[in-house]
mmCIF file of C-alpha atoms in Angstrom:
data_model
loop_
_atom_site.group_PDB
_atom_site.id
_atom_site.type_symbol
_atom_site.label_atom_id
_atom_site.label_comp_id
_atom_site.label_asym_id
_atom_site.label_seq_id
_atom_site.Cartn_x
_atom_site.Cartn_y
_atom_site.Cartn_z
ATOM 1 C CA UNK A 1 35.108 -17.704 -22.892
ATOM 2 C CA UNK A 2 35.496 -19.732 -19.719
ATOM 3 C CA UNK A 3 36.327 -16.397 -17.796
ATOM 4 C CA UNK A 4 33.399 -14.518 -18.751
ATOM 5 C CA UNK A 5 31.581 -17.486 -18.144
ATOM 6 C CA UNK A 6 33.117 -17.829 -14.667
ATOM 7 C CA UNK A 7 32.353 -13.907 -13.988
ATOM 8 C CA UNK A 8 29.008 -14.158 -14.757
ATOM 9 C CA UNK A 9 27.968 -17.139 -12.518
ATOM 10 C CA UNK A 10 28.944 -14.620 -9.729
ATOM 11 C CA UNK A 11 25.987 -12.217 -9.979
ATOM 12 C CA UNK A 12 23.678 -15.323 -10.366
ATOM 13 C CA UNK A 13 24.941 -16.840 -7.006
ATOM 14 C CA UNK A 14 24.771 -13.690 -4.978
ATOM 15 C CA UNK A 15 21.031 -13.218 -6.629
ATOM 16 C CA UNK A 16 20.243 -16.260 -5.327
ATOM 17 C CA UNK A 17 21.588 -15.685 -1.742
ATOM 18 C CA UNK A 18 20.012 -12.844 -1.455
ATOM 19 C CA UNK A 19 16.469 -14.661 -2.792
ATOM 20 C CA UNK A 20 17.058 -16.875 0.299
ATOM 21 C CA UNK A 21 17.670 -14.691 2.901
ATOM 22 C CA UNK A 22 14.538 -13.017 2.038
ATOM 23 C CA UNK A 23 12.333 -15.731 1.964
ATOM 24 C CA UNK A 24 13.806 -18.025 4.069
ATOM 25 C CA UNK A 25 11.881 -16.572 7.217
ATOM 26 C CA UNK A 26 8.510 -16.650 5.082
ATOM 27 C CA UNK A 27 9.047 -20.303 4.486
ATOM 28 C CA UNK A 28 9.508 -21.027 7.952
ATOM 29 C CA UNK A 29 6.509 -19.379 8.453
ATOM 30 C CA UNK A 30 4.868 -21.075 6.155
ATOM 31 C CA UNK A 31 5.685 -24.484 7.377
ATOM 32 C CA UNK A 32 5.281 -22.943 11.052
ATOM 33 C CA UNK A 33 1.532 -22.163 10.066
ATOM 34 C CA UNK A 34 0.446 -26.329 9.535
ATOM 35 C CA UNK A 35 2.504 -27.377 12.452
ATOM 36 C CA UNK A 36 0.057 -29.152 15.074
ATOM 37 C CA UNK A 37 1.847 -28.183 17.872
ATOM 38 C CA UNK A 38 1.317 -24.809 19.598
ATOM 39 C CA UNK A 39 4.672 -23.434 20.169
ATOM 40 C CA UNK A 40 6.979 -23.602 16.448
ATOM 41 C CA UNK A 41 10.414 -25.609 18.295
ATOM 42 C CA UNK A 42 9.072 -29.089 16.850
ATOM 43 C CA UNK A 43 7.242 -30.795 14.421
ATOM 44 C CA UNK A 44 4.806 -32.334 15.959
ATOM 45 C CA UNK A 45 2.332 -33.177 12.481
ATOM 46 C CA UNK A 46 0.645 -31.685 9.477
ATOM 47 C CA UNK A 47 -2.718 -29.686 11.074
ATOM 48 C CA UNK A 48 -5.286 -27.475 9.686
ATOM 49 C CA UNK A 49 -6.472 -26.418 13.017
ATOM 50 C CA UNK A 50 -4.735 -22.880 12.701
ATOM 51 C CA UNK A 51 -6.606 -22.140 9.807
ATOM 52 C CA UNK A 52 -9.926 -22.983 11.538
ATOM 53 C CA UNK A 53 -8.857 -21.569 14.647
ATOM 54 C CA UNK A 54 -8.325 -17.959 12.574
ATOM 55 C CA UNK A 55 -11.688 -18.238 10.345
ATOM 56 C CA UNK A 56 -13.365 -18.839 13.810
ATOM 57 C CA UNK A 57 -11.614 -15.838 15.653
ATOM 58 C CA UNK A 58 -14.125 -12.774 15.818
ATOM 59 C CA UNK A 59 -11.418 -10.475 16.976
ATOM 60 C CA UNK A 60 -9.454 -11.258 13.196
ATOM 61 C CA UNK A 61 -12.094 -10.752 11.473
ATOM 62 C CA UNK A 62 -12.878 -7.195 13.224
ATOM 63 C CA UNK A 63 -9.980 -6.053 12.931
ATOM 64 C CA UNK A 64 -9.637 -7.339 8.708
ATOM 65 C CA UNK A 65 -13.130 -5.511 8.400
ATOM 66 C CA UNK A 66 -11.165 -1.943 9.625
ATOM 67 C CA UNK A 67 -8.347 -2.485 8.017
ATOM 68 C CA UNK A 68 -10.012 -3.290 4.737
ATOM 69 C CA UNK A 69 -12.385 -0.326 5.107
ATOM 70 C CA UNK A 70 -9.789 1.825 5.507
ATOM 71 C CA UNK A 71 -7.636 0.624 2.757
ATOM 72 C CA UNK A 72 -10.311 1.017 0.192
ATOM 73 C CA UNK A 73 -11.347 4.553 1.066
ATOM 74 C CA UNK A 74 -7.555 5.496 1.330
ATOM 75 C CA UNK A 75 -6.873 4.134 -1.882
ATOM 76 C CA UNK A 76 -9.449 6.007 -3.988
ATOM 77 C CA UNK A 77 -8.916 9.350 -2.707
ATOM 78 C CA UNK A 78 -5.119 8.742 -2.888
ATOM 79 C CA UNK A 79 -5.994 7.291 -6.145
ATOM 80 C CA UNK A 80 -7.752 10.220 -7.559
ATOM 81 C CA UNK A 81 -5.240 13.071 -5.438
ATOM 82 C CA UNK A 82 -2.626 10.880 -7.103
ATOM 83 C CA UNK A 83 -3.687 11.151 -10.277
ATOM 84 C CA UNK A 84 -4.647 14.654 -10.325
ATOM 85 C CA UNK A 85 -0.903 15.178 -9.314
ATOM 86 C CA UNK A 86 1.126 13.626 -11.344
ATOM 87 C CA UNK A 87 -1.132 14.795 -14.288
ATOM 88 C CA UNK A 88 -0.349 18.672 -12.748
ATOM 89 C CA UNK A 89 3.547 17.685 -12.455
ATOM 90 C CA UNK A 90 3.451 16.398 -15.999
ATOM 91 C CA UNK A 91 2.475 19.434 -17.302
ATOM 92 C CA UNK A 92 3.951 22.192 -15.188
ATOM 93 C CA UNK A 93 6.491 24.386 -17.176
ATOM 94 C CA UNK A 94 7.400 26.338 -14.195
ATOM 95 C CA UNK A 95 10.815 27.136 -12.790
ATOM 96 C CA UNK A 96 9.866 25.954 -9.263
ATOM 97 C CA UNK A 97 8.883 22.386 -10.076
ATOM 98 C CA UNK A 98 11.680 20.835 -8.782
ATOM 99 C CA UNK A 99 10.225 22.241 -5.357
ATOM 100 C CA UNK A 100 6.497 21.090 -6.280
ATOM 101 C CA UNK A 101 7.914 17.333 -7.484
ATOM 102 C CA UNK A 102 10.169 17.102 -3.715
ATOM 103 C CA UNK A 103 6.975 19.037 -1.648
ATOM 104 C CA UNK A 104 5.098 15.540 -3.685
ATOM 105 C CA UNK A 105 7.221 12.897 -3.123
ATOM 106 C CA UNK A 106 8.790 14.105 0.208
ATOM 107 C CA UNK A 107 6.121 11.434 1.971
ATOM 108 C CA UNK A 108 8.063 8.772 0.469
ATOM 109 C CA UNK A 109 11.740 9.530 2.692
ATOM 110 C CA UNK A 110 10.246 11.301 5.236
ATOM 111 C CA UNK A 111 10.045 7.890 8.681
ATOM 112 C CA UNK A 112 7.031 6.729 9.555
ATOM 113 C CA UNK A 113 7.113 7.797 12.862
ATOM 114 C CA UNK A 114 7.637 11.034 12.166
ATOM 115 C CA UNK A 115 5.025 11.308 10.030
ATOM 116 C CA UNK A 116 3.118 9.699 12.567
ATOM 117 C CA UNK A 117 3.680 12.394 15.161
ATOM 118 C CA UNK A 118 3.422 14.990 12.774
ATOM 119 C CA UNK A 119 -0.144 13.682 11.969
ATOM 120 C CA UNK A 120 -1.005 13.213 15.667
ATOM 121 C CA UNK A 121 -0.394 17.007 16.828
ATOM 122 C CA UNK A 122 -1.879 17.991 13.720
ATOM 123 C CA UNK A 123 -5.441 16.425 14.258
ATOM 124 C CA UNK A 124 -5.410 16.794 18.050
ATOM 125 C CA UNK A 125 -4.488 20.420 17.622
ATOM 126 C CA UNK A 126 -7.652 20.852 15.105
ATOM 127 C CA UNK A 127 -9.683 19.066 17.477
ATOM 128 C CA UNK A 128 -9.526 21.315 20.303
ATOM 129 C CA UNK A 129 -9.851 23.705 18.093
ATOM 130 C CA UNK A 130 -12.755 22.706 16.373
ATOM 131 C CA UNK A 131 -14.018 19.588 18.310
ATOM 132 C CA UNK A 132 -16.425 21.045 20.233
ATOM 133 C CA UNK A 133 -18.283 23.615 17.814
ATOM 134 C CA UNK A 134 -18.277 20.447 15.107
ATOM 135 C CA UNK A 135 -20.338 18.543 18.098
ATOM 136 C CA UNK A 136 -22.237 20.968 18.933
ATOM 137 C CA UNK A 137 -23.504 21.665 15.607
ATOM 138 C CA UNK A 138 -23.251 18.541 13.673
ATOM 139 C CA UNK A 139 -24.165 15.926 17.407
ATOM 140 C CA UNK A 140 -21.345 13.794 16.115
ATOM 141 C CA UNK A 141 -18.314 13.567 17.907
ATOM 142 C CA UNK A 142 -15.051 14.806 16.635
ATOM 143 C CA UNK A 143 -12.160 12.618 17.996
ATOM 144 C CA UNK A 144 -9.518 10.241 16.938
ATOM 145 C CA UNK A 145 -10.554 7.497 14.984
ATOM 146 C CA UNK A 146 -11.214 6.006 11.458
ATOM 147 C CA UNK A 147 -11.276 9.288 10.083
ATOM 148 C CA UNK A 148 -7.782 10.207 10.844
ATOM 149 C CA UNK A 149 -6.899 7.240 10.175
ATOM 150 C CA UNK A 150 -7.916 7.555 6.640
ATOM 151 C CA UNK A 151 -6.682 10.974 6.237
ATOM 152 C CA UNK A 152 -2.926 9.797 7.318
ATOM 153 C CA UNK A 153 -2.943 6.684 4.901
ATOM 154 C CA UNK A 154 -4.268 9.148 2.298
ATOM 155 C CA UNK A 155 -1.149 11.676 2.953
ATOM 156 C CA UNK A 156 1.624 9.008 2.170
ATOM 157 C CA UNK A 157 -0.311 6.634 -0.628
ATOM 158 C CA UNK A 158 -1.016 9.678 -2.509
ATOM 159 C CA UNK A 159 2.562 10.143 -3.286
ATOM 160 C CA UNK A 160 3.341 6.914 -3.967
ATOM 161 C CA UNK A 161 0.572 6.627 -6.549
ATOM 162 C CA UNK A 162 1.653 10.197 -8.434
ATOM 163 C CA UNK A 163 5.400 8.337 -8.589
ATOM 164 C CA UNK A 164 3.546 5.243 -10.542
ATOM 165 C CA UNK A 165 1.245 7.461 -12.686
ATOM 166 C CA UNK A 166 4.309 9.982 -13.714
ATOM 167 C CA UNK A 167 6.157 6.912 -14.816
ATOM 168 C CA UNK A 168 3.623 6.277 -16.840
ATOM 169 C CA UNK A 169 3.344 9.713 -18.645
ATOM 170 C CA UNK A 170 6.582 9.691 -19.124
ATOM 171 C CA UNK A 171 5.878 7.284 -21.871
ATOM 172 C CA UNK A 172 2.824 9.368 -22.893
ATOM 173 C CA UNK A 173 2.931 10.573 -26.749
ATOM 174 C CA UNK A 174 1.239 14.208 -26.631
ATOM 175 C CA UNK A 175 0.580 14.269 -30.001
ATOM 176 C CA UNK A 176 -2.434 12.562 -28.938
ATOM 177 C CA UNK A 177 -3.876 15.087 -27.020
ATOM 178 C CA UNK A 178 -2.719 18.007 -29.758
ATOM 179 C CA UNK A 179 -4.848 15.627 -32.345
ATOM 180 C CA UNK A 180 -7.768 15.201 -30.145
ATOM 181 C CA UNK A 181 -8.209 19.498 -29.515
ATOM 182 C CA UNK A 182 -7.008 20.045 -33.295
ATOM 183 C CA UNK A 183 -10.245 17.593 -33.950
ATOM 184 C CA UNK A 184 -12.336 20.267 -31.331
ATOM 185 C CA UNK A 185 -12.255 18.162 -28.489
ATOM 186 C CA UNK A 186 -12.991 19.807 -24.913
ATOM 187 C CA UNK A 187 -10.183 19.534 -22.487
ATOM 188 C CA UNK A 188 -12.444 16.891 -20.237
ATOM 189 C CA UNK A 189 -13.921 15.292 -23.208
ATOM 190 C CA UNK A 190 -9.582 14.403 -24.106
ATOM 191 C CA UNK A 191 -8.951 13.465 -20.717
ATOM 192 C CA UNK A 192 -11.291 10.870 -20.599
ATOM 193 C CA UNK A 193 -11.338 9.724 -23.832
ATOM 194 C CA UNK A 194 -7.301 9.953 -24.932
ATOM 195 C CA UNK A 195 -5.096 10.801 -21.436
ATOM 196 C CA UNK A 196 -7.020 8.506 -18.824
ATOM 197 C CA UNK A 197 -7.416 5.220 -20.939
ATOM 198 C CA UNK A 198 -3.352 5.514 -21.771
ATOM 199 C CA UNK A 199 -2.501 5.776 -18.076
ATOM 200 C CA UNK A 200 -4.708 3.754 -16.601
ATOM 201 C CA UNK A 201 -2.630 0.638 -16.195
ATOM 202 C CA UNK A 202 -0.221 3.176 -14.353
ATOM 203 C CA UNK A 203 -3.417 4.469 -12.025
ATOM 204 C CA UNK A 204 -4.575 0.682 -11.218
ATOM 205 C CA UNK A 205 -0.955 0.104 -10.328
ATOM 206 C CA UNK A 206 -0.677 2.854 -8.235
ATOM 207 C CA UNK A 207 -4.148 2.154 -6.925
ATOM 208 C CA UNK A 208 -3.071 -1.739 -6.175
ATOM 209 C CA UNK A 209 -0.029 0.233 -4.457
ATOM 210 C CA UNK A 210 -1.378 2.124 -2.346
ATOM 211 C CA UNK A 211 -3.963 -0.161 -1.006
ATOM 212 C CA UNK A 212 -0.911 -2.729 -0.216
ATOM 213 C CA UNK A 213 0.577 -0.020 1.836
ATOM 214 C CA UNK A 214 -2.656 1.286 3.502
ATOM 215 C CA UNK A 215 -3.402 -2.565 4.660
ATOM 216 C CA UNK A 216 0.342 -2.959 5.590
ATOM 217 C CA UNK A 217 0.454 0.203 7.819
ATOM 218 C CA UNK A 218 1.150 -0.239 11.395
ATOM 219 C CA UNK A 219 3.530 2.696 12.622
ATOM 220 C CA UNK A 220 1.490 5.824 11.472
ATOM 221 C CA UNK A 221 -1.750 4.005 12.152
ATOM 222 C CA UNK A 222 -0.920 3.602 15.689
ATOM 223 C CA UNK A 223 -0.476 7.268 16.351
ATOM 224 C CA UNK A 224 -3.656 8.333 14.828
ATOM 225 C CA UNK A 225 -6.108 5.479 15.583
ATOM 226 C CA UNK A 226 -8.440 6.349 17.985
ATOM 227 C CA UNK A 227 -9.694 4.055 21.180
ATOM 228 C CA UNK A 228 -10.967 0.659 20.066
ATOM 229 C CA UNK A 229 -9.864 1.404 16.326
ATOM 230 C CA UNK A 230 -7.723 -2.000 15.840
ATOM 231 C CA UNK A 231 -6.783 -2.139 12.212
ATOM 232 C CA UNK A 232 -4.959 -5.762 11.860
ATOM 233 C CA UNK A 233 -1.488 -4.613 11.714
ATOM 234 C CA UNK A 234 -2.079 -3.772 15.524
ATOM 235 C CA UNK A 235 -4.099 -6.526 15.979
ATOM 236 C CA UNK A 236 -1.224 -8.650 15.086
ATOM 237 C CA UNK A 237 1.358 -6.497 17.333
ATOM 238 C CA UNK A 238 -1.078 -6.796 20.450
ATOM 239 C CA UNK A 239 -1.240 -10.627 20.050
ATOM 240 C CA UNK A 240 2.676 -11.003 19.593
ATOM 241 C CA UNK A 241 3.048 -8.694 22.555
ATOM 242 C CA UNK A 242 1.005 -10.672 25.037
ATOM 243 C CA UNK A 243 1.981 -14.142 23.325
ATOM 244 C CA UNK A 244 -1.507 -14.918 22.345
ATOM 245 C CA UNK A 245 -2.690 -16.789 19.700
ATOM 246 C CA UNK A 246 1.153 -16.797 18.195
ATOM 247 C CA UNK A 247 -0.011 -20.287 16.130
ATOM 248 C CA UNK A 248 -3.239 -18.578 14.453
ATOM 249 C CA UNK A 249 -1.083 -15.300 13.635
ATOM 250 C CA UNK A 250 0.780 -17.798 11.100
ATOM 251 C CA UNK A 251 -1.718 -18.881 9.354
ATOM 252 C CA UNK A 252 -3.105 -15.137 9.274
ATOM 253 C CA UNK A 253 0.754 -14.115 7.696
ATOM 254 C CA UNK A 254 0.740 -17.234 4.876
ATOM 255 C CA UNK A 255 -2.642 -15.916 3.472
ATOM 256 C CA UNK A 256 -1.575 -12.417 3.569
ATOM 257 C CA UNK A 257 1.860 -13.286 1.629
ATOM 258 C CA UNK A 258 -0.203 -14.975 -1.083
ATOM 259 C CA UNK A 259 -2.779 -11.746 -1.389
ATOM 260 C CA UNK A 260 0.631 -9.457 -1.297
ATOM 261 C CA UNK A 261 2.384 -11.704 -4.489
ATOM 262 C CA UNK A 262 -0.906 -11.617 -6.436
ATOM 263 C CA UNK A 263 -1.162 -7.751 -5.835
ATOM 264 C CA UNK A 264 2.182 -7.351 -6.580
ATOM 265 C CA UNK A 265 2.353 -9.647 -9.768
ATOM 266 C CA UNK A 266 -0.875 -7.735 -11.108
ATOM 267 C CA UNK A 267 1.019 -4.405 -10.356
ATOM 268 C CA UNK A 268 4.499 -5.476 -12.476
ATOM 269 C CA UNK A 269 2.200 -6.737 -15.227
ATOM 270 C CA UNK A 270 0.189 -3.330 -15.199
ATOM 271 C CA UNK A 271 3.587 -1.145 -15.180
ATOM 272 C CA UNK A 272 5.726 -3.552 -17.410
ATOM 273 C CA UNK A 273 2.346 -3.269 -20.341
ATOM 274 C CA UNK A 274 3.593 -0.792 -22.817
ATOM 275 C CA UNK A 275 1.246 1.761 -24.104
ATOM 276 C CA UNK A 276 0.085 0.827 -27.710
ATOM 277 C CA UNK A 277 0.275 3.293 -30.592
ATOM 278 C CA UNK A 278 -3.223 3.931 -32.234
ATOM 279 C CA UNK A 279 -2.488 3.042 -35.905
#
C-alpha cells in the first residue's frame, strides 16, 4: 500500500507544478495591477489609481466597444453556421464525410497567420473586384474594416462551435426524433421542439466559445482590420509597443482574466450537464 501510495503522489505534484507555472505570471499580474508605482520592479503601496486611470481612458473604452461589437455579431452567425453544421455532420451517411468533418474543423490546426493572410488576399482581391461597382451603386464604401473583420472571426469560431455542438449529439438519443415524426410532427416543428432544446447547453457553450475567441483575437484581426479599426487586442499590442500606459494595461488584463474564468466555468458546467431522459 505505501508504494501505490507513493506512485500516486507523483501525478498530484507534477499537476500542481504545472498549475503554477501557468498562473504564476497571472498572479504577478495581478499584484502588478494595485502596485502604486508606475514601473512593476518595486512595491511601492496598495493603489487603485490604475483602475481609475483605465475607466477614465477613452481610447479603452473605444477600442472594448469594437471589440465587443464584433464579438457578438461573430458569435451568432458562427453560432447559427455552427449549429447548422454539426447538425448536417451528424446526420450525413455519406462515404466522403471524413472529407466534409476535416474541410469543418480544418480552421482549428490551420496558424493564425496563415489564416490571416489567406483572409487578407481574399477580401482585397474581391474588393478590386467589386469595390468600385458596390460604391457606385450602393454610395457606401467597400474597404477593409469591421466587416472583414467579422467575416474572419466568423470563419474560425464557426468550427469551433460545430466541435462543441457534435459533442453534444453524440449523446443525442434519436429515438426522440423517430417518436416525434411517428406522432406527425414536421421536420421544423421536431427541431425546435425535441433536437434544439437537447443541444442547447452544447450551442450556448459553443456560443460562450466562440465569443471568448472572437474577443481574444489579435493575429487574424490585424490582417483584416481596416484603418482606425482598433479592436482591444491591438489596442493592448500598440500600448506595449510604445511603452504607454504599461500600469493601466494591468488592470485592463486582471478584469479580463476574471470575465475569461466566469465564461469558461459557465461553458464546463454547460458541456459537463448531461442530457435528461424524458420519462
Amino acid at each position: 500500500m505505501s508504494r501505490c501510495n507513493r506512485r500516486s503522489s507523483f501525478p498530484l505534484f507534477v499537476t500542481l507544478l504545472t498549475l503554477i507555472f501557468l498562473y504564476a505570471p497571472l498572479i504577478v499580474v495581478g499584484i502588478a495591477s494595485f502596485n502604486k508605482s508606475k514601473y512593476g520592479g518595486k512595491w511601492a503601496g496598495f493603489s487603485w489609481i490604475w483602475y481609475e486611470k483605465l475607466f477614465q481612458s477613452e481610447r479603452v473604452w473605444e477600442a472594448l466597444a469594437n471589440t465587443l461589437i464584433i464579438a457578438l455579431f461573430a458569435t451568432v452567425i458562427s453560432t447559427i453556421l455552427g449549429t447548422l453544421a454539426a447538425l448536417a455532420l451528424y446526420r450525413m451517411k455519406s462515404k466522403f464525410k471524413g472529407v466534409y468533418n476535416a474541410l469543418v474543423y480544418t480552421p482549428l490546426v490551420v496558424p493564425d497567420i496563415l489564416m490571416g493572410i489567406s483572409l487578407l488576399l481574399l477580401f482585397v482581391m474581391i474588393i478590386k473586384t467589386f469595390g468600385a461597382w458596390f460604391t457606385s451603386l450602393t454610395g457606401i464604401p467597400f474597404e477593409l474594416g469591421m466587416t472583414t473583420i467579422i467575416i474572419a472571426h466568423v470563419t474560425f469560431c464557426m468550427s469551433y462551435v460545430a466541435m462543441v455542438v457534435l459533442g453534444r449529439l453524440q449523446e443525442f438519443d434519436k429515438s426522440l426524433i423517430e417518436a416525434a415524426q411517428d406522432l406527425g410532427a414536421s421536420g421544423l416543428y421536431t427541431f425546435f421542439h425535441v433536437t434544439l432544446p437537447v443541444i442547447m447547453p452544447g450551442v450556448i457553450a459553443g456560443a460562450l466559445f466562440a465569443f471568448t475567441l472572437s474577443i481574444d483575437d489579435f493575429v487574424i484581426t490585424f490582417f483584416v482590420k481596416g484603418a482606425g479599426d482598433t479592436t482591444l487586442p491591438i489596442f493592448i499590442q500598440s500600448s506595449i509597443k510604445h511603452g504607454r500606459e504599461l500600469p493601466m494595461l494591468n488592470a485592463l488584463s486582471v478584469i479580463f482574466l476574471i470575465l475569461t474564468f466566469i465564461l469558461v466555468f459557465i461553458t464546463q458546467i454547460l458541456l459537463t450537464n448531461k442530457p435528461k431522459e424524458k420519462k
